[in-house]
Every structure is written in structure tokens, then in C-alpha cells.
Amino acid sequence: MRQHSPTPPSAQPVALVSGAGRGLGLAIAQELLAHGWRVSIGTRQPVPQLADHGPAQLQRSRFDALDADSETGWIAEAAAHFGRIDAIVHNAGVLSTDSVLTASDAEFDRLMAINVKSPMRLTRQLWPYLQQSPNGKVVVMASLAGKRVRAPEGSLYAISKHAALALAHGIRHCGGADRIRCTAICPGFVDTDMADGVLPEMRAQISQPADIATLVRTVLELPASASVAEIPVSWQVESQY
């Protein structure tokens, strides 16, 4: 059998993953690292679960979605470390169980700042690197809450995720001329700390972080000729999204 030479490290694509300190973001980082990606994680604290990966494959920067300066610093550090940036996964986000009638203005502003404004700013700053990449990609972790509202509780969160979904479509259109593709992943319940209030019998069936991580990697590795706008994912069969 013919032996293939390993891919030179400098040719390995580089992805930024926000909020990779735990849960879904950590699973995405682990999935990409396991399949040959070099990864820069943006977190508020070190991530001991990834300590086995050396600097050739993993770089970490301090990132806080409420601190615009940390976004600029993260991109600069990742680019200096790896010499290229091919993709970003906008995973950092926060949940709210407030309704649109009970939420304060401050809570609205916090959700929009973290779930929408920070990903928009990061993408804007990353754009020159994505334009230089042979396969520039953006993934926005939206939610099924961004496609429908099922109850008063969490309707404020749904507003932010509707906006995140619109952001993904806006990025997709902006990237048309440069063949930079953007996909919104829209999961329902996923077995992370955001599902701590879910009943035990339901939690035993809901989507696993590894399921969503596999979808993210698949989207990132698709060629530009396969542009996927959004992927809704649920742990059950829903009548409509």
C-alpha cells in the first residue's frame, strides 16, 4: 500500500473557538484537535482538560465577550502564534430564563452583548485572515430558540438567538464574493450545564456535546462548493422548527 507523507504542521488549518473552557466549546476544541486542526481557544481561565496538547497544536488567549479589547488581543496572539487563521467557532454565550415582560434593560443588553455583538466584532476583525484562507469558515452556535419561541420563560434568550441566527446569515452573504462560508448550528437541549434544570428522564436522551462537535467539524471541513446556511438539531422529532 502506498504510504502518504504526513501533512506539514504549517499546512494544518487553524480554528478559533470561543468559550472552550467547558461544555460544548470544550467538546468542539477536543474534536478539532483530535482530527488534525490547530486550535486557539478564547477563555477566561486556563483549561486543564486540554493540558496534554502542546503549543504546536493548541494556543490559549484570555477572552471575555464583554471586553472588546480581549477580542483584539486574542486574534493578534492567535495569528502571531500560528501564522494563519482559517475559521472561527462562535460558541461563547449565556442563557437567560427571563421573559420579554420581566427582563430588565440591563439583562437584555448583557445577552445581546455576549450572544450577538461580540461574535459580530470578532468576525469583523478576523475577516482579512479568512479572506487569505483557502477555506475560510465561520460557525455561529445559535439555538433552536433562535427559530421558535415555545414559552414565556426564556423568550428574552430567544430574542438574542434569533439575532445570532440573523448574524450568521448576514456573515454568509458578506462572504459570498470571497467564498467564505458561514453556518449557524441550532441545537435544542444539549447535555451541558445549561441543561441542569432538565428532568433526569429527559437529560438521559438529549443531544451530547460530542454530537454537536462532530457537526461543527464536518461544516468546517466542507469545501466552499457546499455552503450550508443552518443546521437545526433536536434530541427528538419536532413538528416544526
PDB file of N, CA and C in Angstrom, residues 37-80:
ATOM      1  N   TRP A  37      -6.651  19.559  13.450  1.00  0.00           N
ATOM      2  CA  TRP A  37      -6.718  21.007  13.448  1.00  0.00           C
ATOM      3  C   TRP A  37      -5.772  21.575  14.496  1.00  0.00           C
ATOM      4  N   ARG A  38      -5.266  22.762  14.222  1.00  0.00           N
ATOM      5  CA  ARG A  38      -4.634  23.551  15.260  1.00  0.00           C
ATOM      6  C   ARG A  38      -5.697  24.504  15.796  1.00  0.00           C
ATOM      7  N   VAL A  39      -5.706  24.682  17.104  1.00  0.00           N
ATOM      8  CA  VAL A  39      -6.835  25.366  17.743  1.00  0.00           C
ATOM      9  C   VAL A  39      -6.335  26.460  18.679  1.00  0.00           C
ATOM     10  N   SER A  40      -6.958  27.615  18.568  1.00  0.00           N
ATOM     11  CA  SER A  40      -6.775  28.693  19.536  1.00  0.00           C
ATOM     12  C   SER A  40      -8.071  28.840  20.302  1.00  0.00           C
ATOM     13  N   ILE A  41      -8.008  28.708  21.605  1.00  0.00           N
ATOM     14  CA  ILE A  41      -9.209  28.818  22.428  1.00  0.00           C
ATOM     15  C   ILE A  41      -9.222  30.166  23.135  1.00  0.00           C
ATOM     16  N   GLY A  42     -10.379  30.774  23.169  1.00  0.00           N
ATOM     17  CA  GLY A  42     -10.574  32.015  23.896  1.00  0.00           C
ATOM     18  C   GLY A  42     -11.397  31.730  25.134  1.00  0.00           C
ATOM     19  N   THR A  43     -10.760  31.834  26.310  1.00  0.00           N
ATOM     20  CA  THR A  43     -11.424  31.513  27.570  1.00  0.00           C
ATOM     21  C   THR A  43     -11.034  32.537  28.631  1.00  0.00           C
ATOM     22  N   ARG A  44     -11.789  32.560  29.714  1.00  0.00           N
ATOM     23  CA  ARG A  44     -11.441  33.462  30.812  1.00  0.00           C
ATOM     24  C   ARG A  44     -10.408  32.837  31.747  1.00  0.00           C
ATOM     25  N   GLN A  45     -10.339  31.507  31.761  1.00  0.00           N
ATOM     26  CA  GLN A  45      -9.417  30.797  32.647  1.00  0.00           C
ATOM     27  C   GLN A  45      -8.710  29.689  31.856  1.00  0.00           C
ATOM     28  N   PRO A  46      -7.541  29.227  32.334  1.00  0.00           N
ATOM     29  CA  PRO A  46      -6.901  28.066  31.702  1.00  0.00           C
ATOM     30  C   PRO A  46      -7.830  26.859  31.674  1.00  0.00           C
ATOM     31  N   VAL A  47      -7.554  25.925  30.765  1.00  0.00           N
ATOM     32  CA  VAL A  47      -8.411  24.751  30.582  1.00  0.00           C
ATOM     33  C   VAL A  47      -7.571  23.503  30.831  1.00  0.00           C
ATOM     34  N   PRO A  48      -7.588  22.965  32.049  1.00  0.00           N
ATOM     35  CA  PRO A  48      -6.731  21.812  32.361  1.00  0.00           C
ATOM     36  C   PRO A  48      -7.047  20.567  31.532  1.00  0.00           C
ATOM     37  N   GLN A  49      -8.283  20.463  31.039  1.00  0.00           N
ATOM     38  CA  GLN A  49      -8.656  19.286  30.244  1.00  0.00           C
ATOM     39  C   GLN A  49      -7.882  19.210  28.931  1.00  0.00           C
ATOM     40  N   LEU A  50      -7.301  20.324  28.508  1.00  0.00           N
ATOM     41  CA  LEU A  50      -6.561  20.345  27.248  1.00  0.00           C
ATOM     42  C   LEU A  50      -5.049  20.443  27.469  1.00  0.00           C
ATOM     43  N   ALA A  51      -4.620  20.214  28.701  1.00  0.00           N
ATOM     44  CA  ALA A  51      -3.210  20.427  29.055  1.00  0.00           C
ATOM     45  C   ALA A  51      -2.260  19.490  28.319  1.00  0.00           C
ATOM     46  N   ASP A  52      -2.758  18.367  27.824  1.00  0.00           N
ATOM     47  CA  ASP A  52      -1.885  17.400  27.133  1.00  0.00           C
ATOM     48  C   ASP A  52      -1.470  17.874  25.742  1.00  0.00           C
ATOM     49  N   HIS A  53      -2.105  18.890  25.221  1.00  0.00           N
ATOM     50  CA  HIS A  53      -1.798  19.370  23.876  1.00  0.00           C
ATOM     51  C   HIS A  53      -0.724  20.451  23.952  1.00  0.00           C
ATOM     52  N   GLY A  54       0.317  20.288  23.144  1.00  0.00           N
ATOM     53  CA  GLY A  54       1.433  21.220  23.153  1.00  0.00           C
ATOM     54  C   GLY A  54       1.166  22.459  22.331  1.00  0.00           C
ATOM     55  N   PRO A  55       2.093  23.411  22.373  1.00  0.00           N
ATOM     56  CA  PRO A  55       1.902  24.684  21.676  1.00  0.00           C
ATOM     57  C   PRO A  55       1.850  24.574  20.160  1.00  0.00           C
ATOM     58  N   ALA A  56       2.330  23.462  19.606  1.00  0.00           N
ATOM     59  CA  ALA A  56       2.231  23.304  18.154  1.00  0.00           C
ATOM     60  C   ALA A  56       0.783  23.119  17.718  1.00  0.00           C
ATOM     61  N   GLN A  57      -0.055  22.621  18.624  1.00  0.00           N
ATOM     62  CA  GLN A  57      -1.442  22.347  18.276  1.00  0.00           C
ATOM     63  C   GLN A  57      -2.438  23.261  18.980  1.00  0.00           C
ATOM     64  N   LEU A  58      -2.087  23.760  20.158  1.00  0.00           N
ATOM     65  CA  LEU A  58      -3.059  24.492  20.967  1.00  0.00           C
ATOM     66  C   LEU A  58      -2.461  25.780  21.499  1.00  0.00           C
ATOM     67  N   GLN A  59      -3.222  26.848  21.398  1.00  0.00           N
ATOM     68  CA  GLN A  59      -2.843  28.143  21.958  1.00  0.00           C
ATOM     69  C   GLN A  59      -4.066  28.712  22.666  1.00  0.00           C
ATOM     70  N   ARG A  60      -3.850  29.307  23.816  1.00  0.00           N
ATOM     71  CA  ARG A  60      -4.956  29.903  24.571  1.00  0.00           C
ATOM     72  C   ARG A  60      -4.714  31.380  24.792  1.00  0.00           C
ATOM     73  N   SER A  61      -5.790  32.161  24.655  1.00  0.00           N
ATOM     74  CA  SER A  61      -5.757  33.579  24.977  1.00  0.00           C
ATOM     75  C   SER A  61      -6.902  33.891  25.929  1.00  0.00           C
ATOM     76  N   ARG A  62      -6.701  34.923  26.737  1.00  0.00           N
ATOM     77  CA  ARG A  62      -7.796  35.391  27.570  1.00  0.00           C
ATOM     78  C   ARG A  62      -8.847  36.034  26.673  1.00  0.00           C
ATOM     79  N   PHE A  63     -10.094  35.646  26.888  1.00  0.00           N
ATOM     80  CA  PHE A  63     -11.190  36.210  26.111  1.00  0.00           C
ATOM     81  C   PHE A  63     -12.401  36.359  27.004  1.00  0.00           C
ATOM     82  N   ASP A  64     -13.010  37.523  26.951  1.00  0.00           N
ATOM     83  CA  ASP A  64     -14.245  37.811  27.669  1.00  0.00           C
ATOM     84  C   ASP A  64     -15.136  38.575  26.700  1.00  0.00           C
ATOM     85  N   ALA A  65     -16.302  38.032  26.411  1.00  0.00           N
ATOM     86  CA  ALA A  65     -17.184  38.631  25.410  1.00  0.00           C
ATOM     87  C   ALA A  65     -17.658  40.024  25.793  1.00  0.00           C
ATOM     88  N   LEU A  66     -17.499  40.404  27.051  1.00  0.00           N
ATOM     89  CA  LEU A  66     -17.870  41.747  27.478  1.00  0.00           C
ATOM     90  C   LEU A  66     -16.682  42.707  27.448  1.00  0.00           C
ATOM     91  N   ASP A  67     -15.552  42.229  26.983  1.00  0.00           N
ATOM     92  CA  ASP A  67     -14.330  43.034  26.924  1.00  0.00           C
ATOM     93  C   ASP A  67     -13.817  43.053  25.490  1.00  0.00           C
ATOM     94  N   ALA A  68     -14.129  44.109  24.757  1.00  0.00           N
ATOM     95  CA  ALA A  68     -13.745  44.186  23.345  1.00  0.00           C
ATOM     96  C   ALA A  68     -12.236  44.130  23.159  1.00  0.00           C
ATOM     97  N   ASP A  69     -11.478  44.652  24.108  1.00  0.00           N
ATOM     98  CA  ASP A  69     -10.018  44.613  23.988  1.00  0.00           C
ATOM     99  C   ASP A  69      -9.498  43.175  23.999  1.00  0.00           C
ATOM    100  N   SER A  70     -10.182  42.304  24.740  1.00  0.00           N
ATOM    101  CA  SER A  70      -9.737  40.901  24.782  1.00  0.00           C
ATOM    102  C   SER A  70      -9.947  40.222  23.430  1.00  0.00           C
ATOM    103  N   GLU A  71     -10.923  40.663  22.662  1.00  0.00           N
ATOM    104  CA  GLU A  71     -11.139  40.117  21.321  1.00  0.00           C
ATOM    105  C   GLU A  71      -9.956  40.457  20.409  1.00  0.00           C
ATOM    106  N   THR A  72      -9.562  41.718  20.440  1.00  0.00           N
ATOM    107  CA  THR A  72      -8.426  42.164  19.625  1.00  0.00           C
ATOM    108  C   THR A  72      -7.150  41.438  20.025  1.00  0.00           C
ATOM    109  N   GLY A  73      -6.936  41.309  21.329  1.00  0.00           N
ATOM    110  CA  GLY A  73      -5.746  40.619  21.812  1.00  0.00           C
ATOM    111  C   GLY A  73      -5.718  39.164  21.421  1.00  0.00           C
ATOM    112  N   TRP A  74      -6.868  38.494  21.497  1.00  0.00           N
ATOM    113  CA  TRP A  74      -6.945  37.077  21.142  1.00  0.00           C
ATOM    114  C   TRP A  74      -6.572  36.862  19.681  1.00  0.00           C
ATOM    115  N   ILE A  75      -7.153  37.638  18.796  1.00  0.00           N
ATOM    116  CA  ILE A  75      -6.864  37.476  17.373  1.00  0.00           C
ATOM    117  C   ILE A  75      -5.386  37.726  17.089  1.00  0.00           C
ATOM    118  N   ALA A  76      -4.830  38.772  17.677  1.00  0.00           N
ATOM    119  CA  ALA A  76      -3.420  39.084  17.446  1.00  0.00           C
ATOM    120  C   ALA A  76      -2.513  37.968  17.947  1.00  0.00           C
ATOM    121  N   GLU A  77      -2.826  37.428  19.121  1.00  0.00           N
ATOM    122  CA  GLU A  77      -1.999  36.363  19.688  1.00  0.00           C
ATOM    123  C   GLU A  77      -2.111  35.071  18.879  1.00  0.00           C
ATOM    124  N   ALA A  78      -3.315  34.728  18.442  1.00  0.00           N
ATOM    125  CA  ALA A  78      -3.503  33.517  17.642  1.00  0.00           C
ATOM    126  C   ALA A  78      -2.781  33.626  16.306  1.00  0.00           C
ATOM    127  N   ALA A  79      -2.912  34.777  15.657  1.00  0.00           N
ATOM    128  CA  ALA A  79      -2.258  34.971  14.360  1.00  0.00           C
ATOM    129  C   ALA A  79      -0.739  34.935  14.501  1.00  0.00           C
ATOM    130  N   ALA A  80      -0.212  35.543  15.556  1.00  0.00           N
ATOM    131  CA  ALA A  80       1.235  35.529  15.771  1.00  0.00           C
ATOM    132  C   ALA A  80       1.733  34.128  16.084  1.00  0.00           C
TER     133      ALA A  80
END
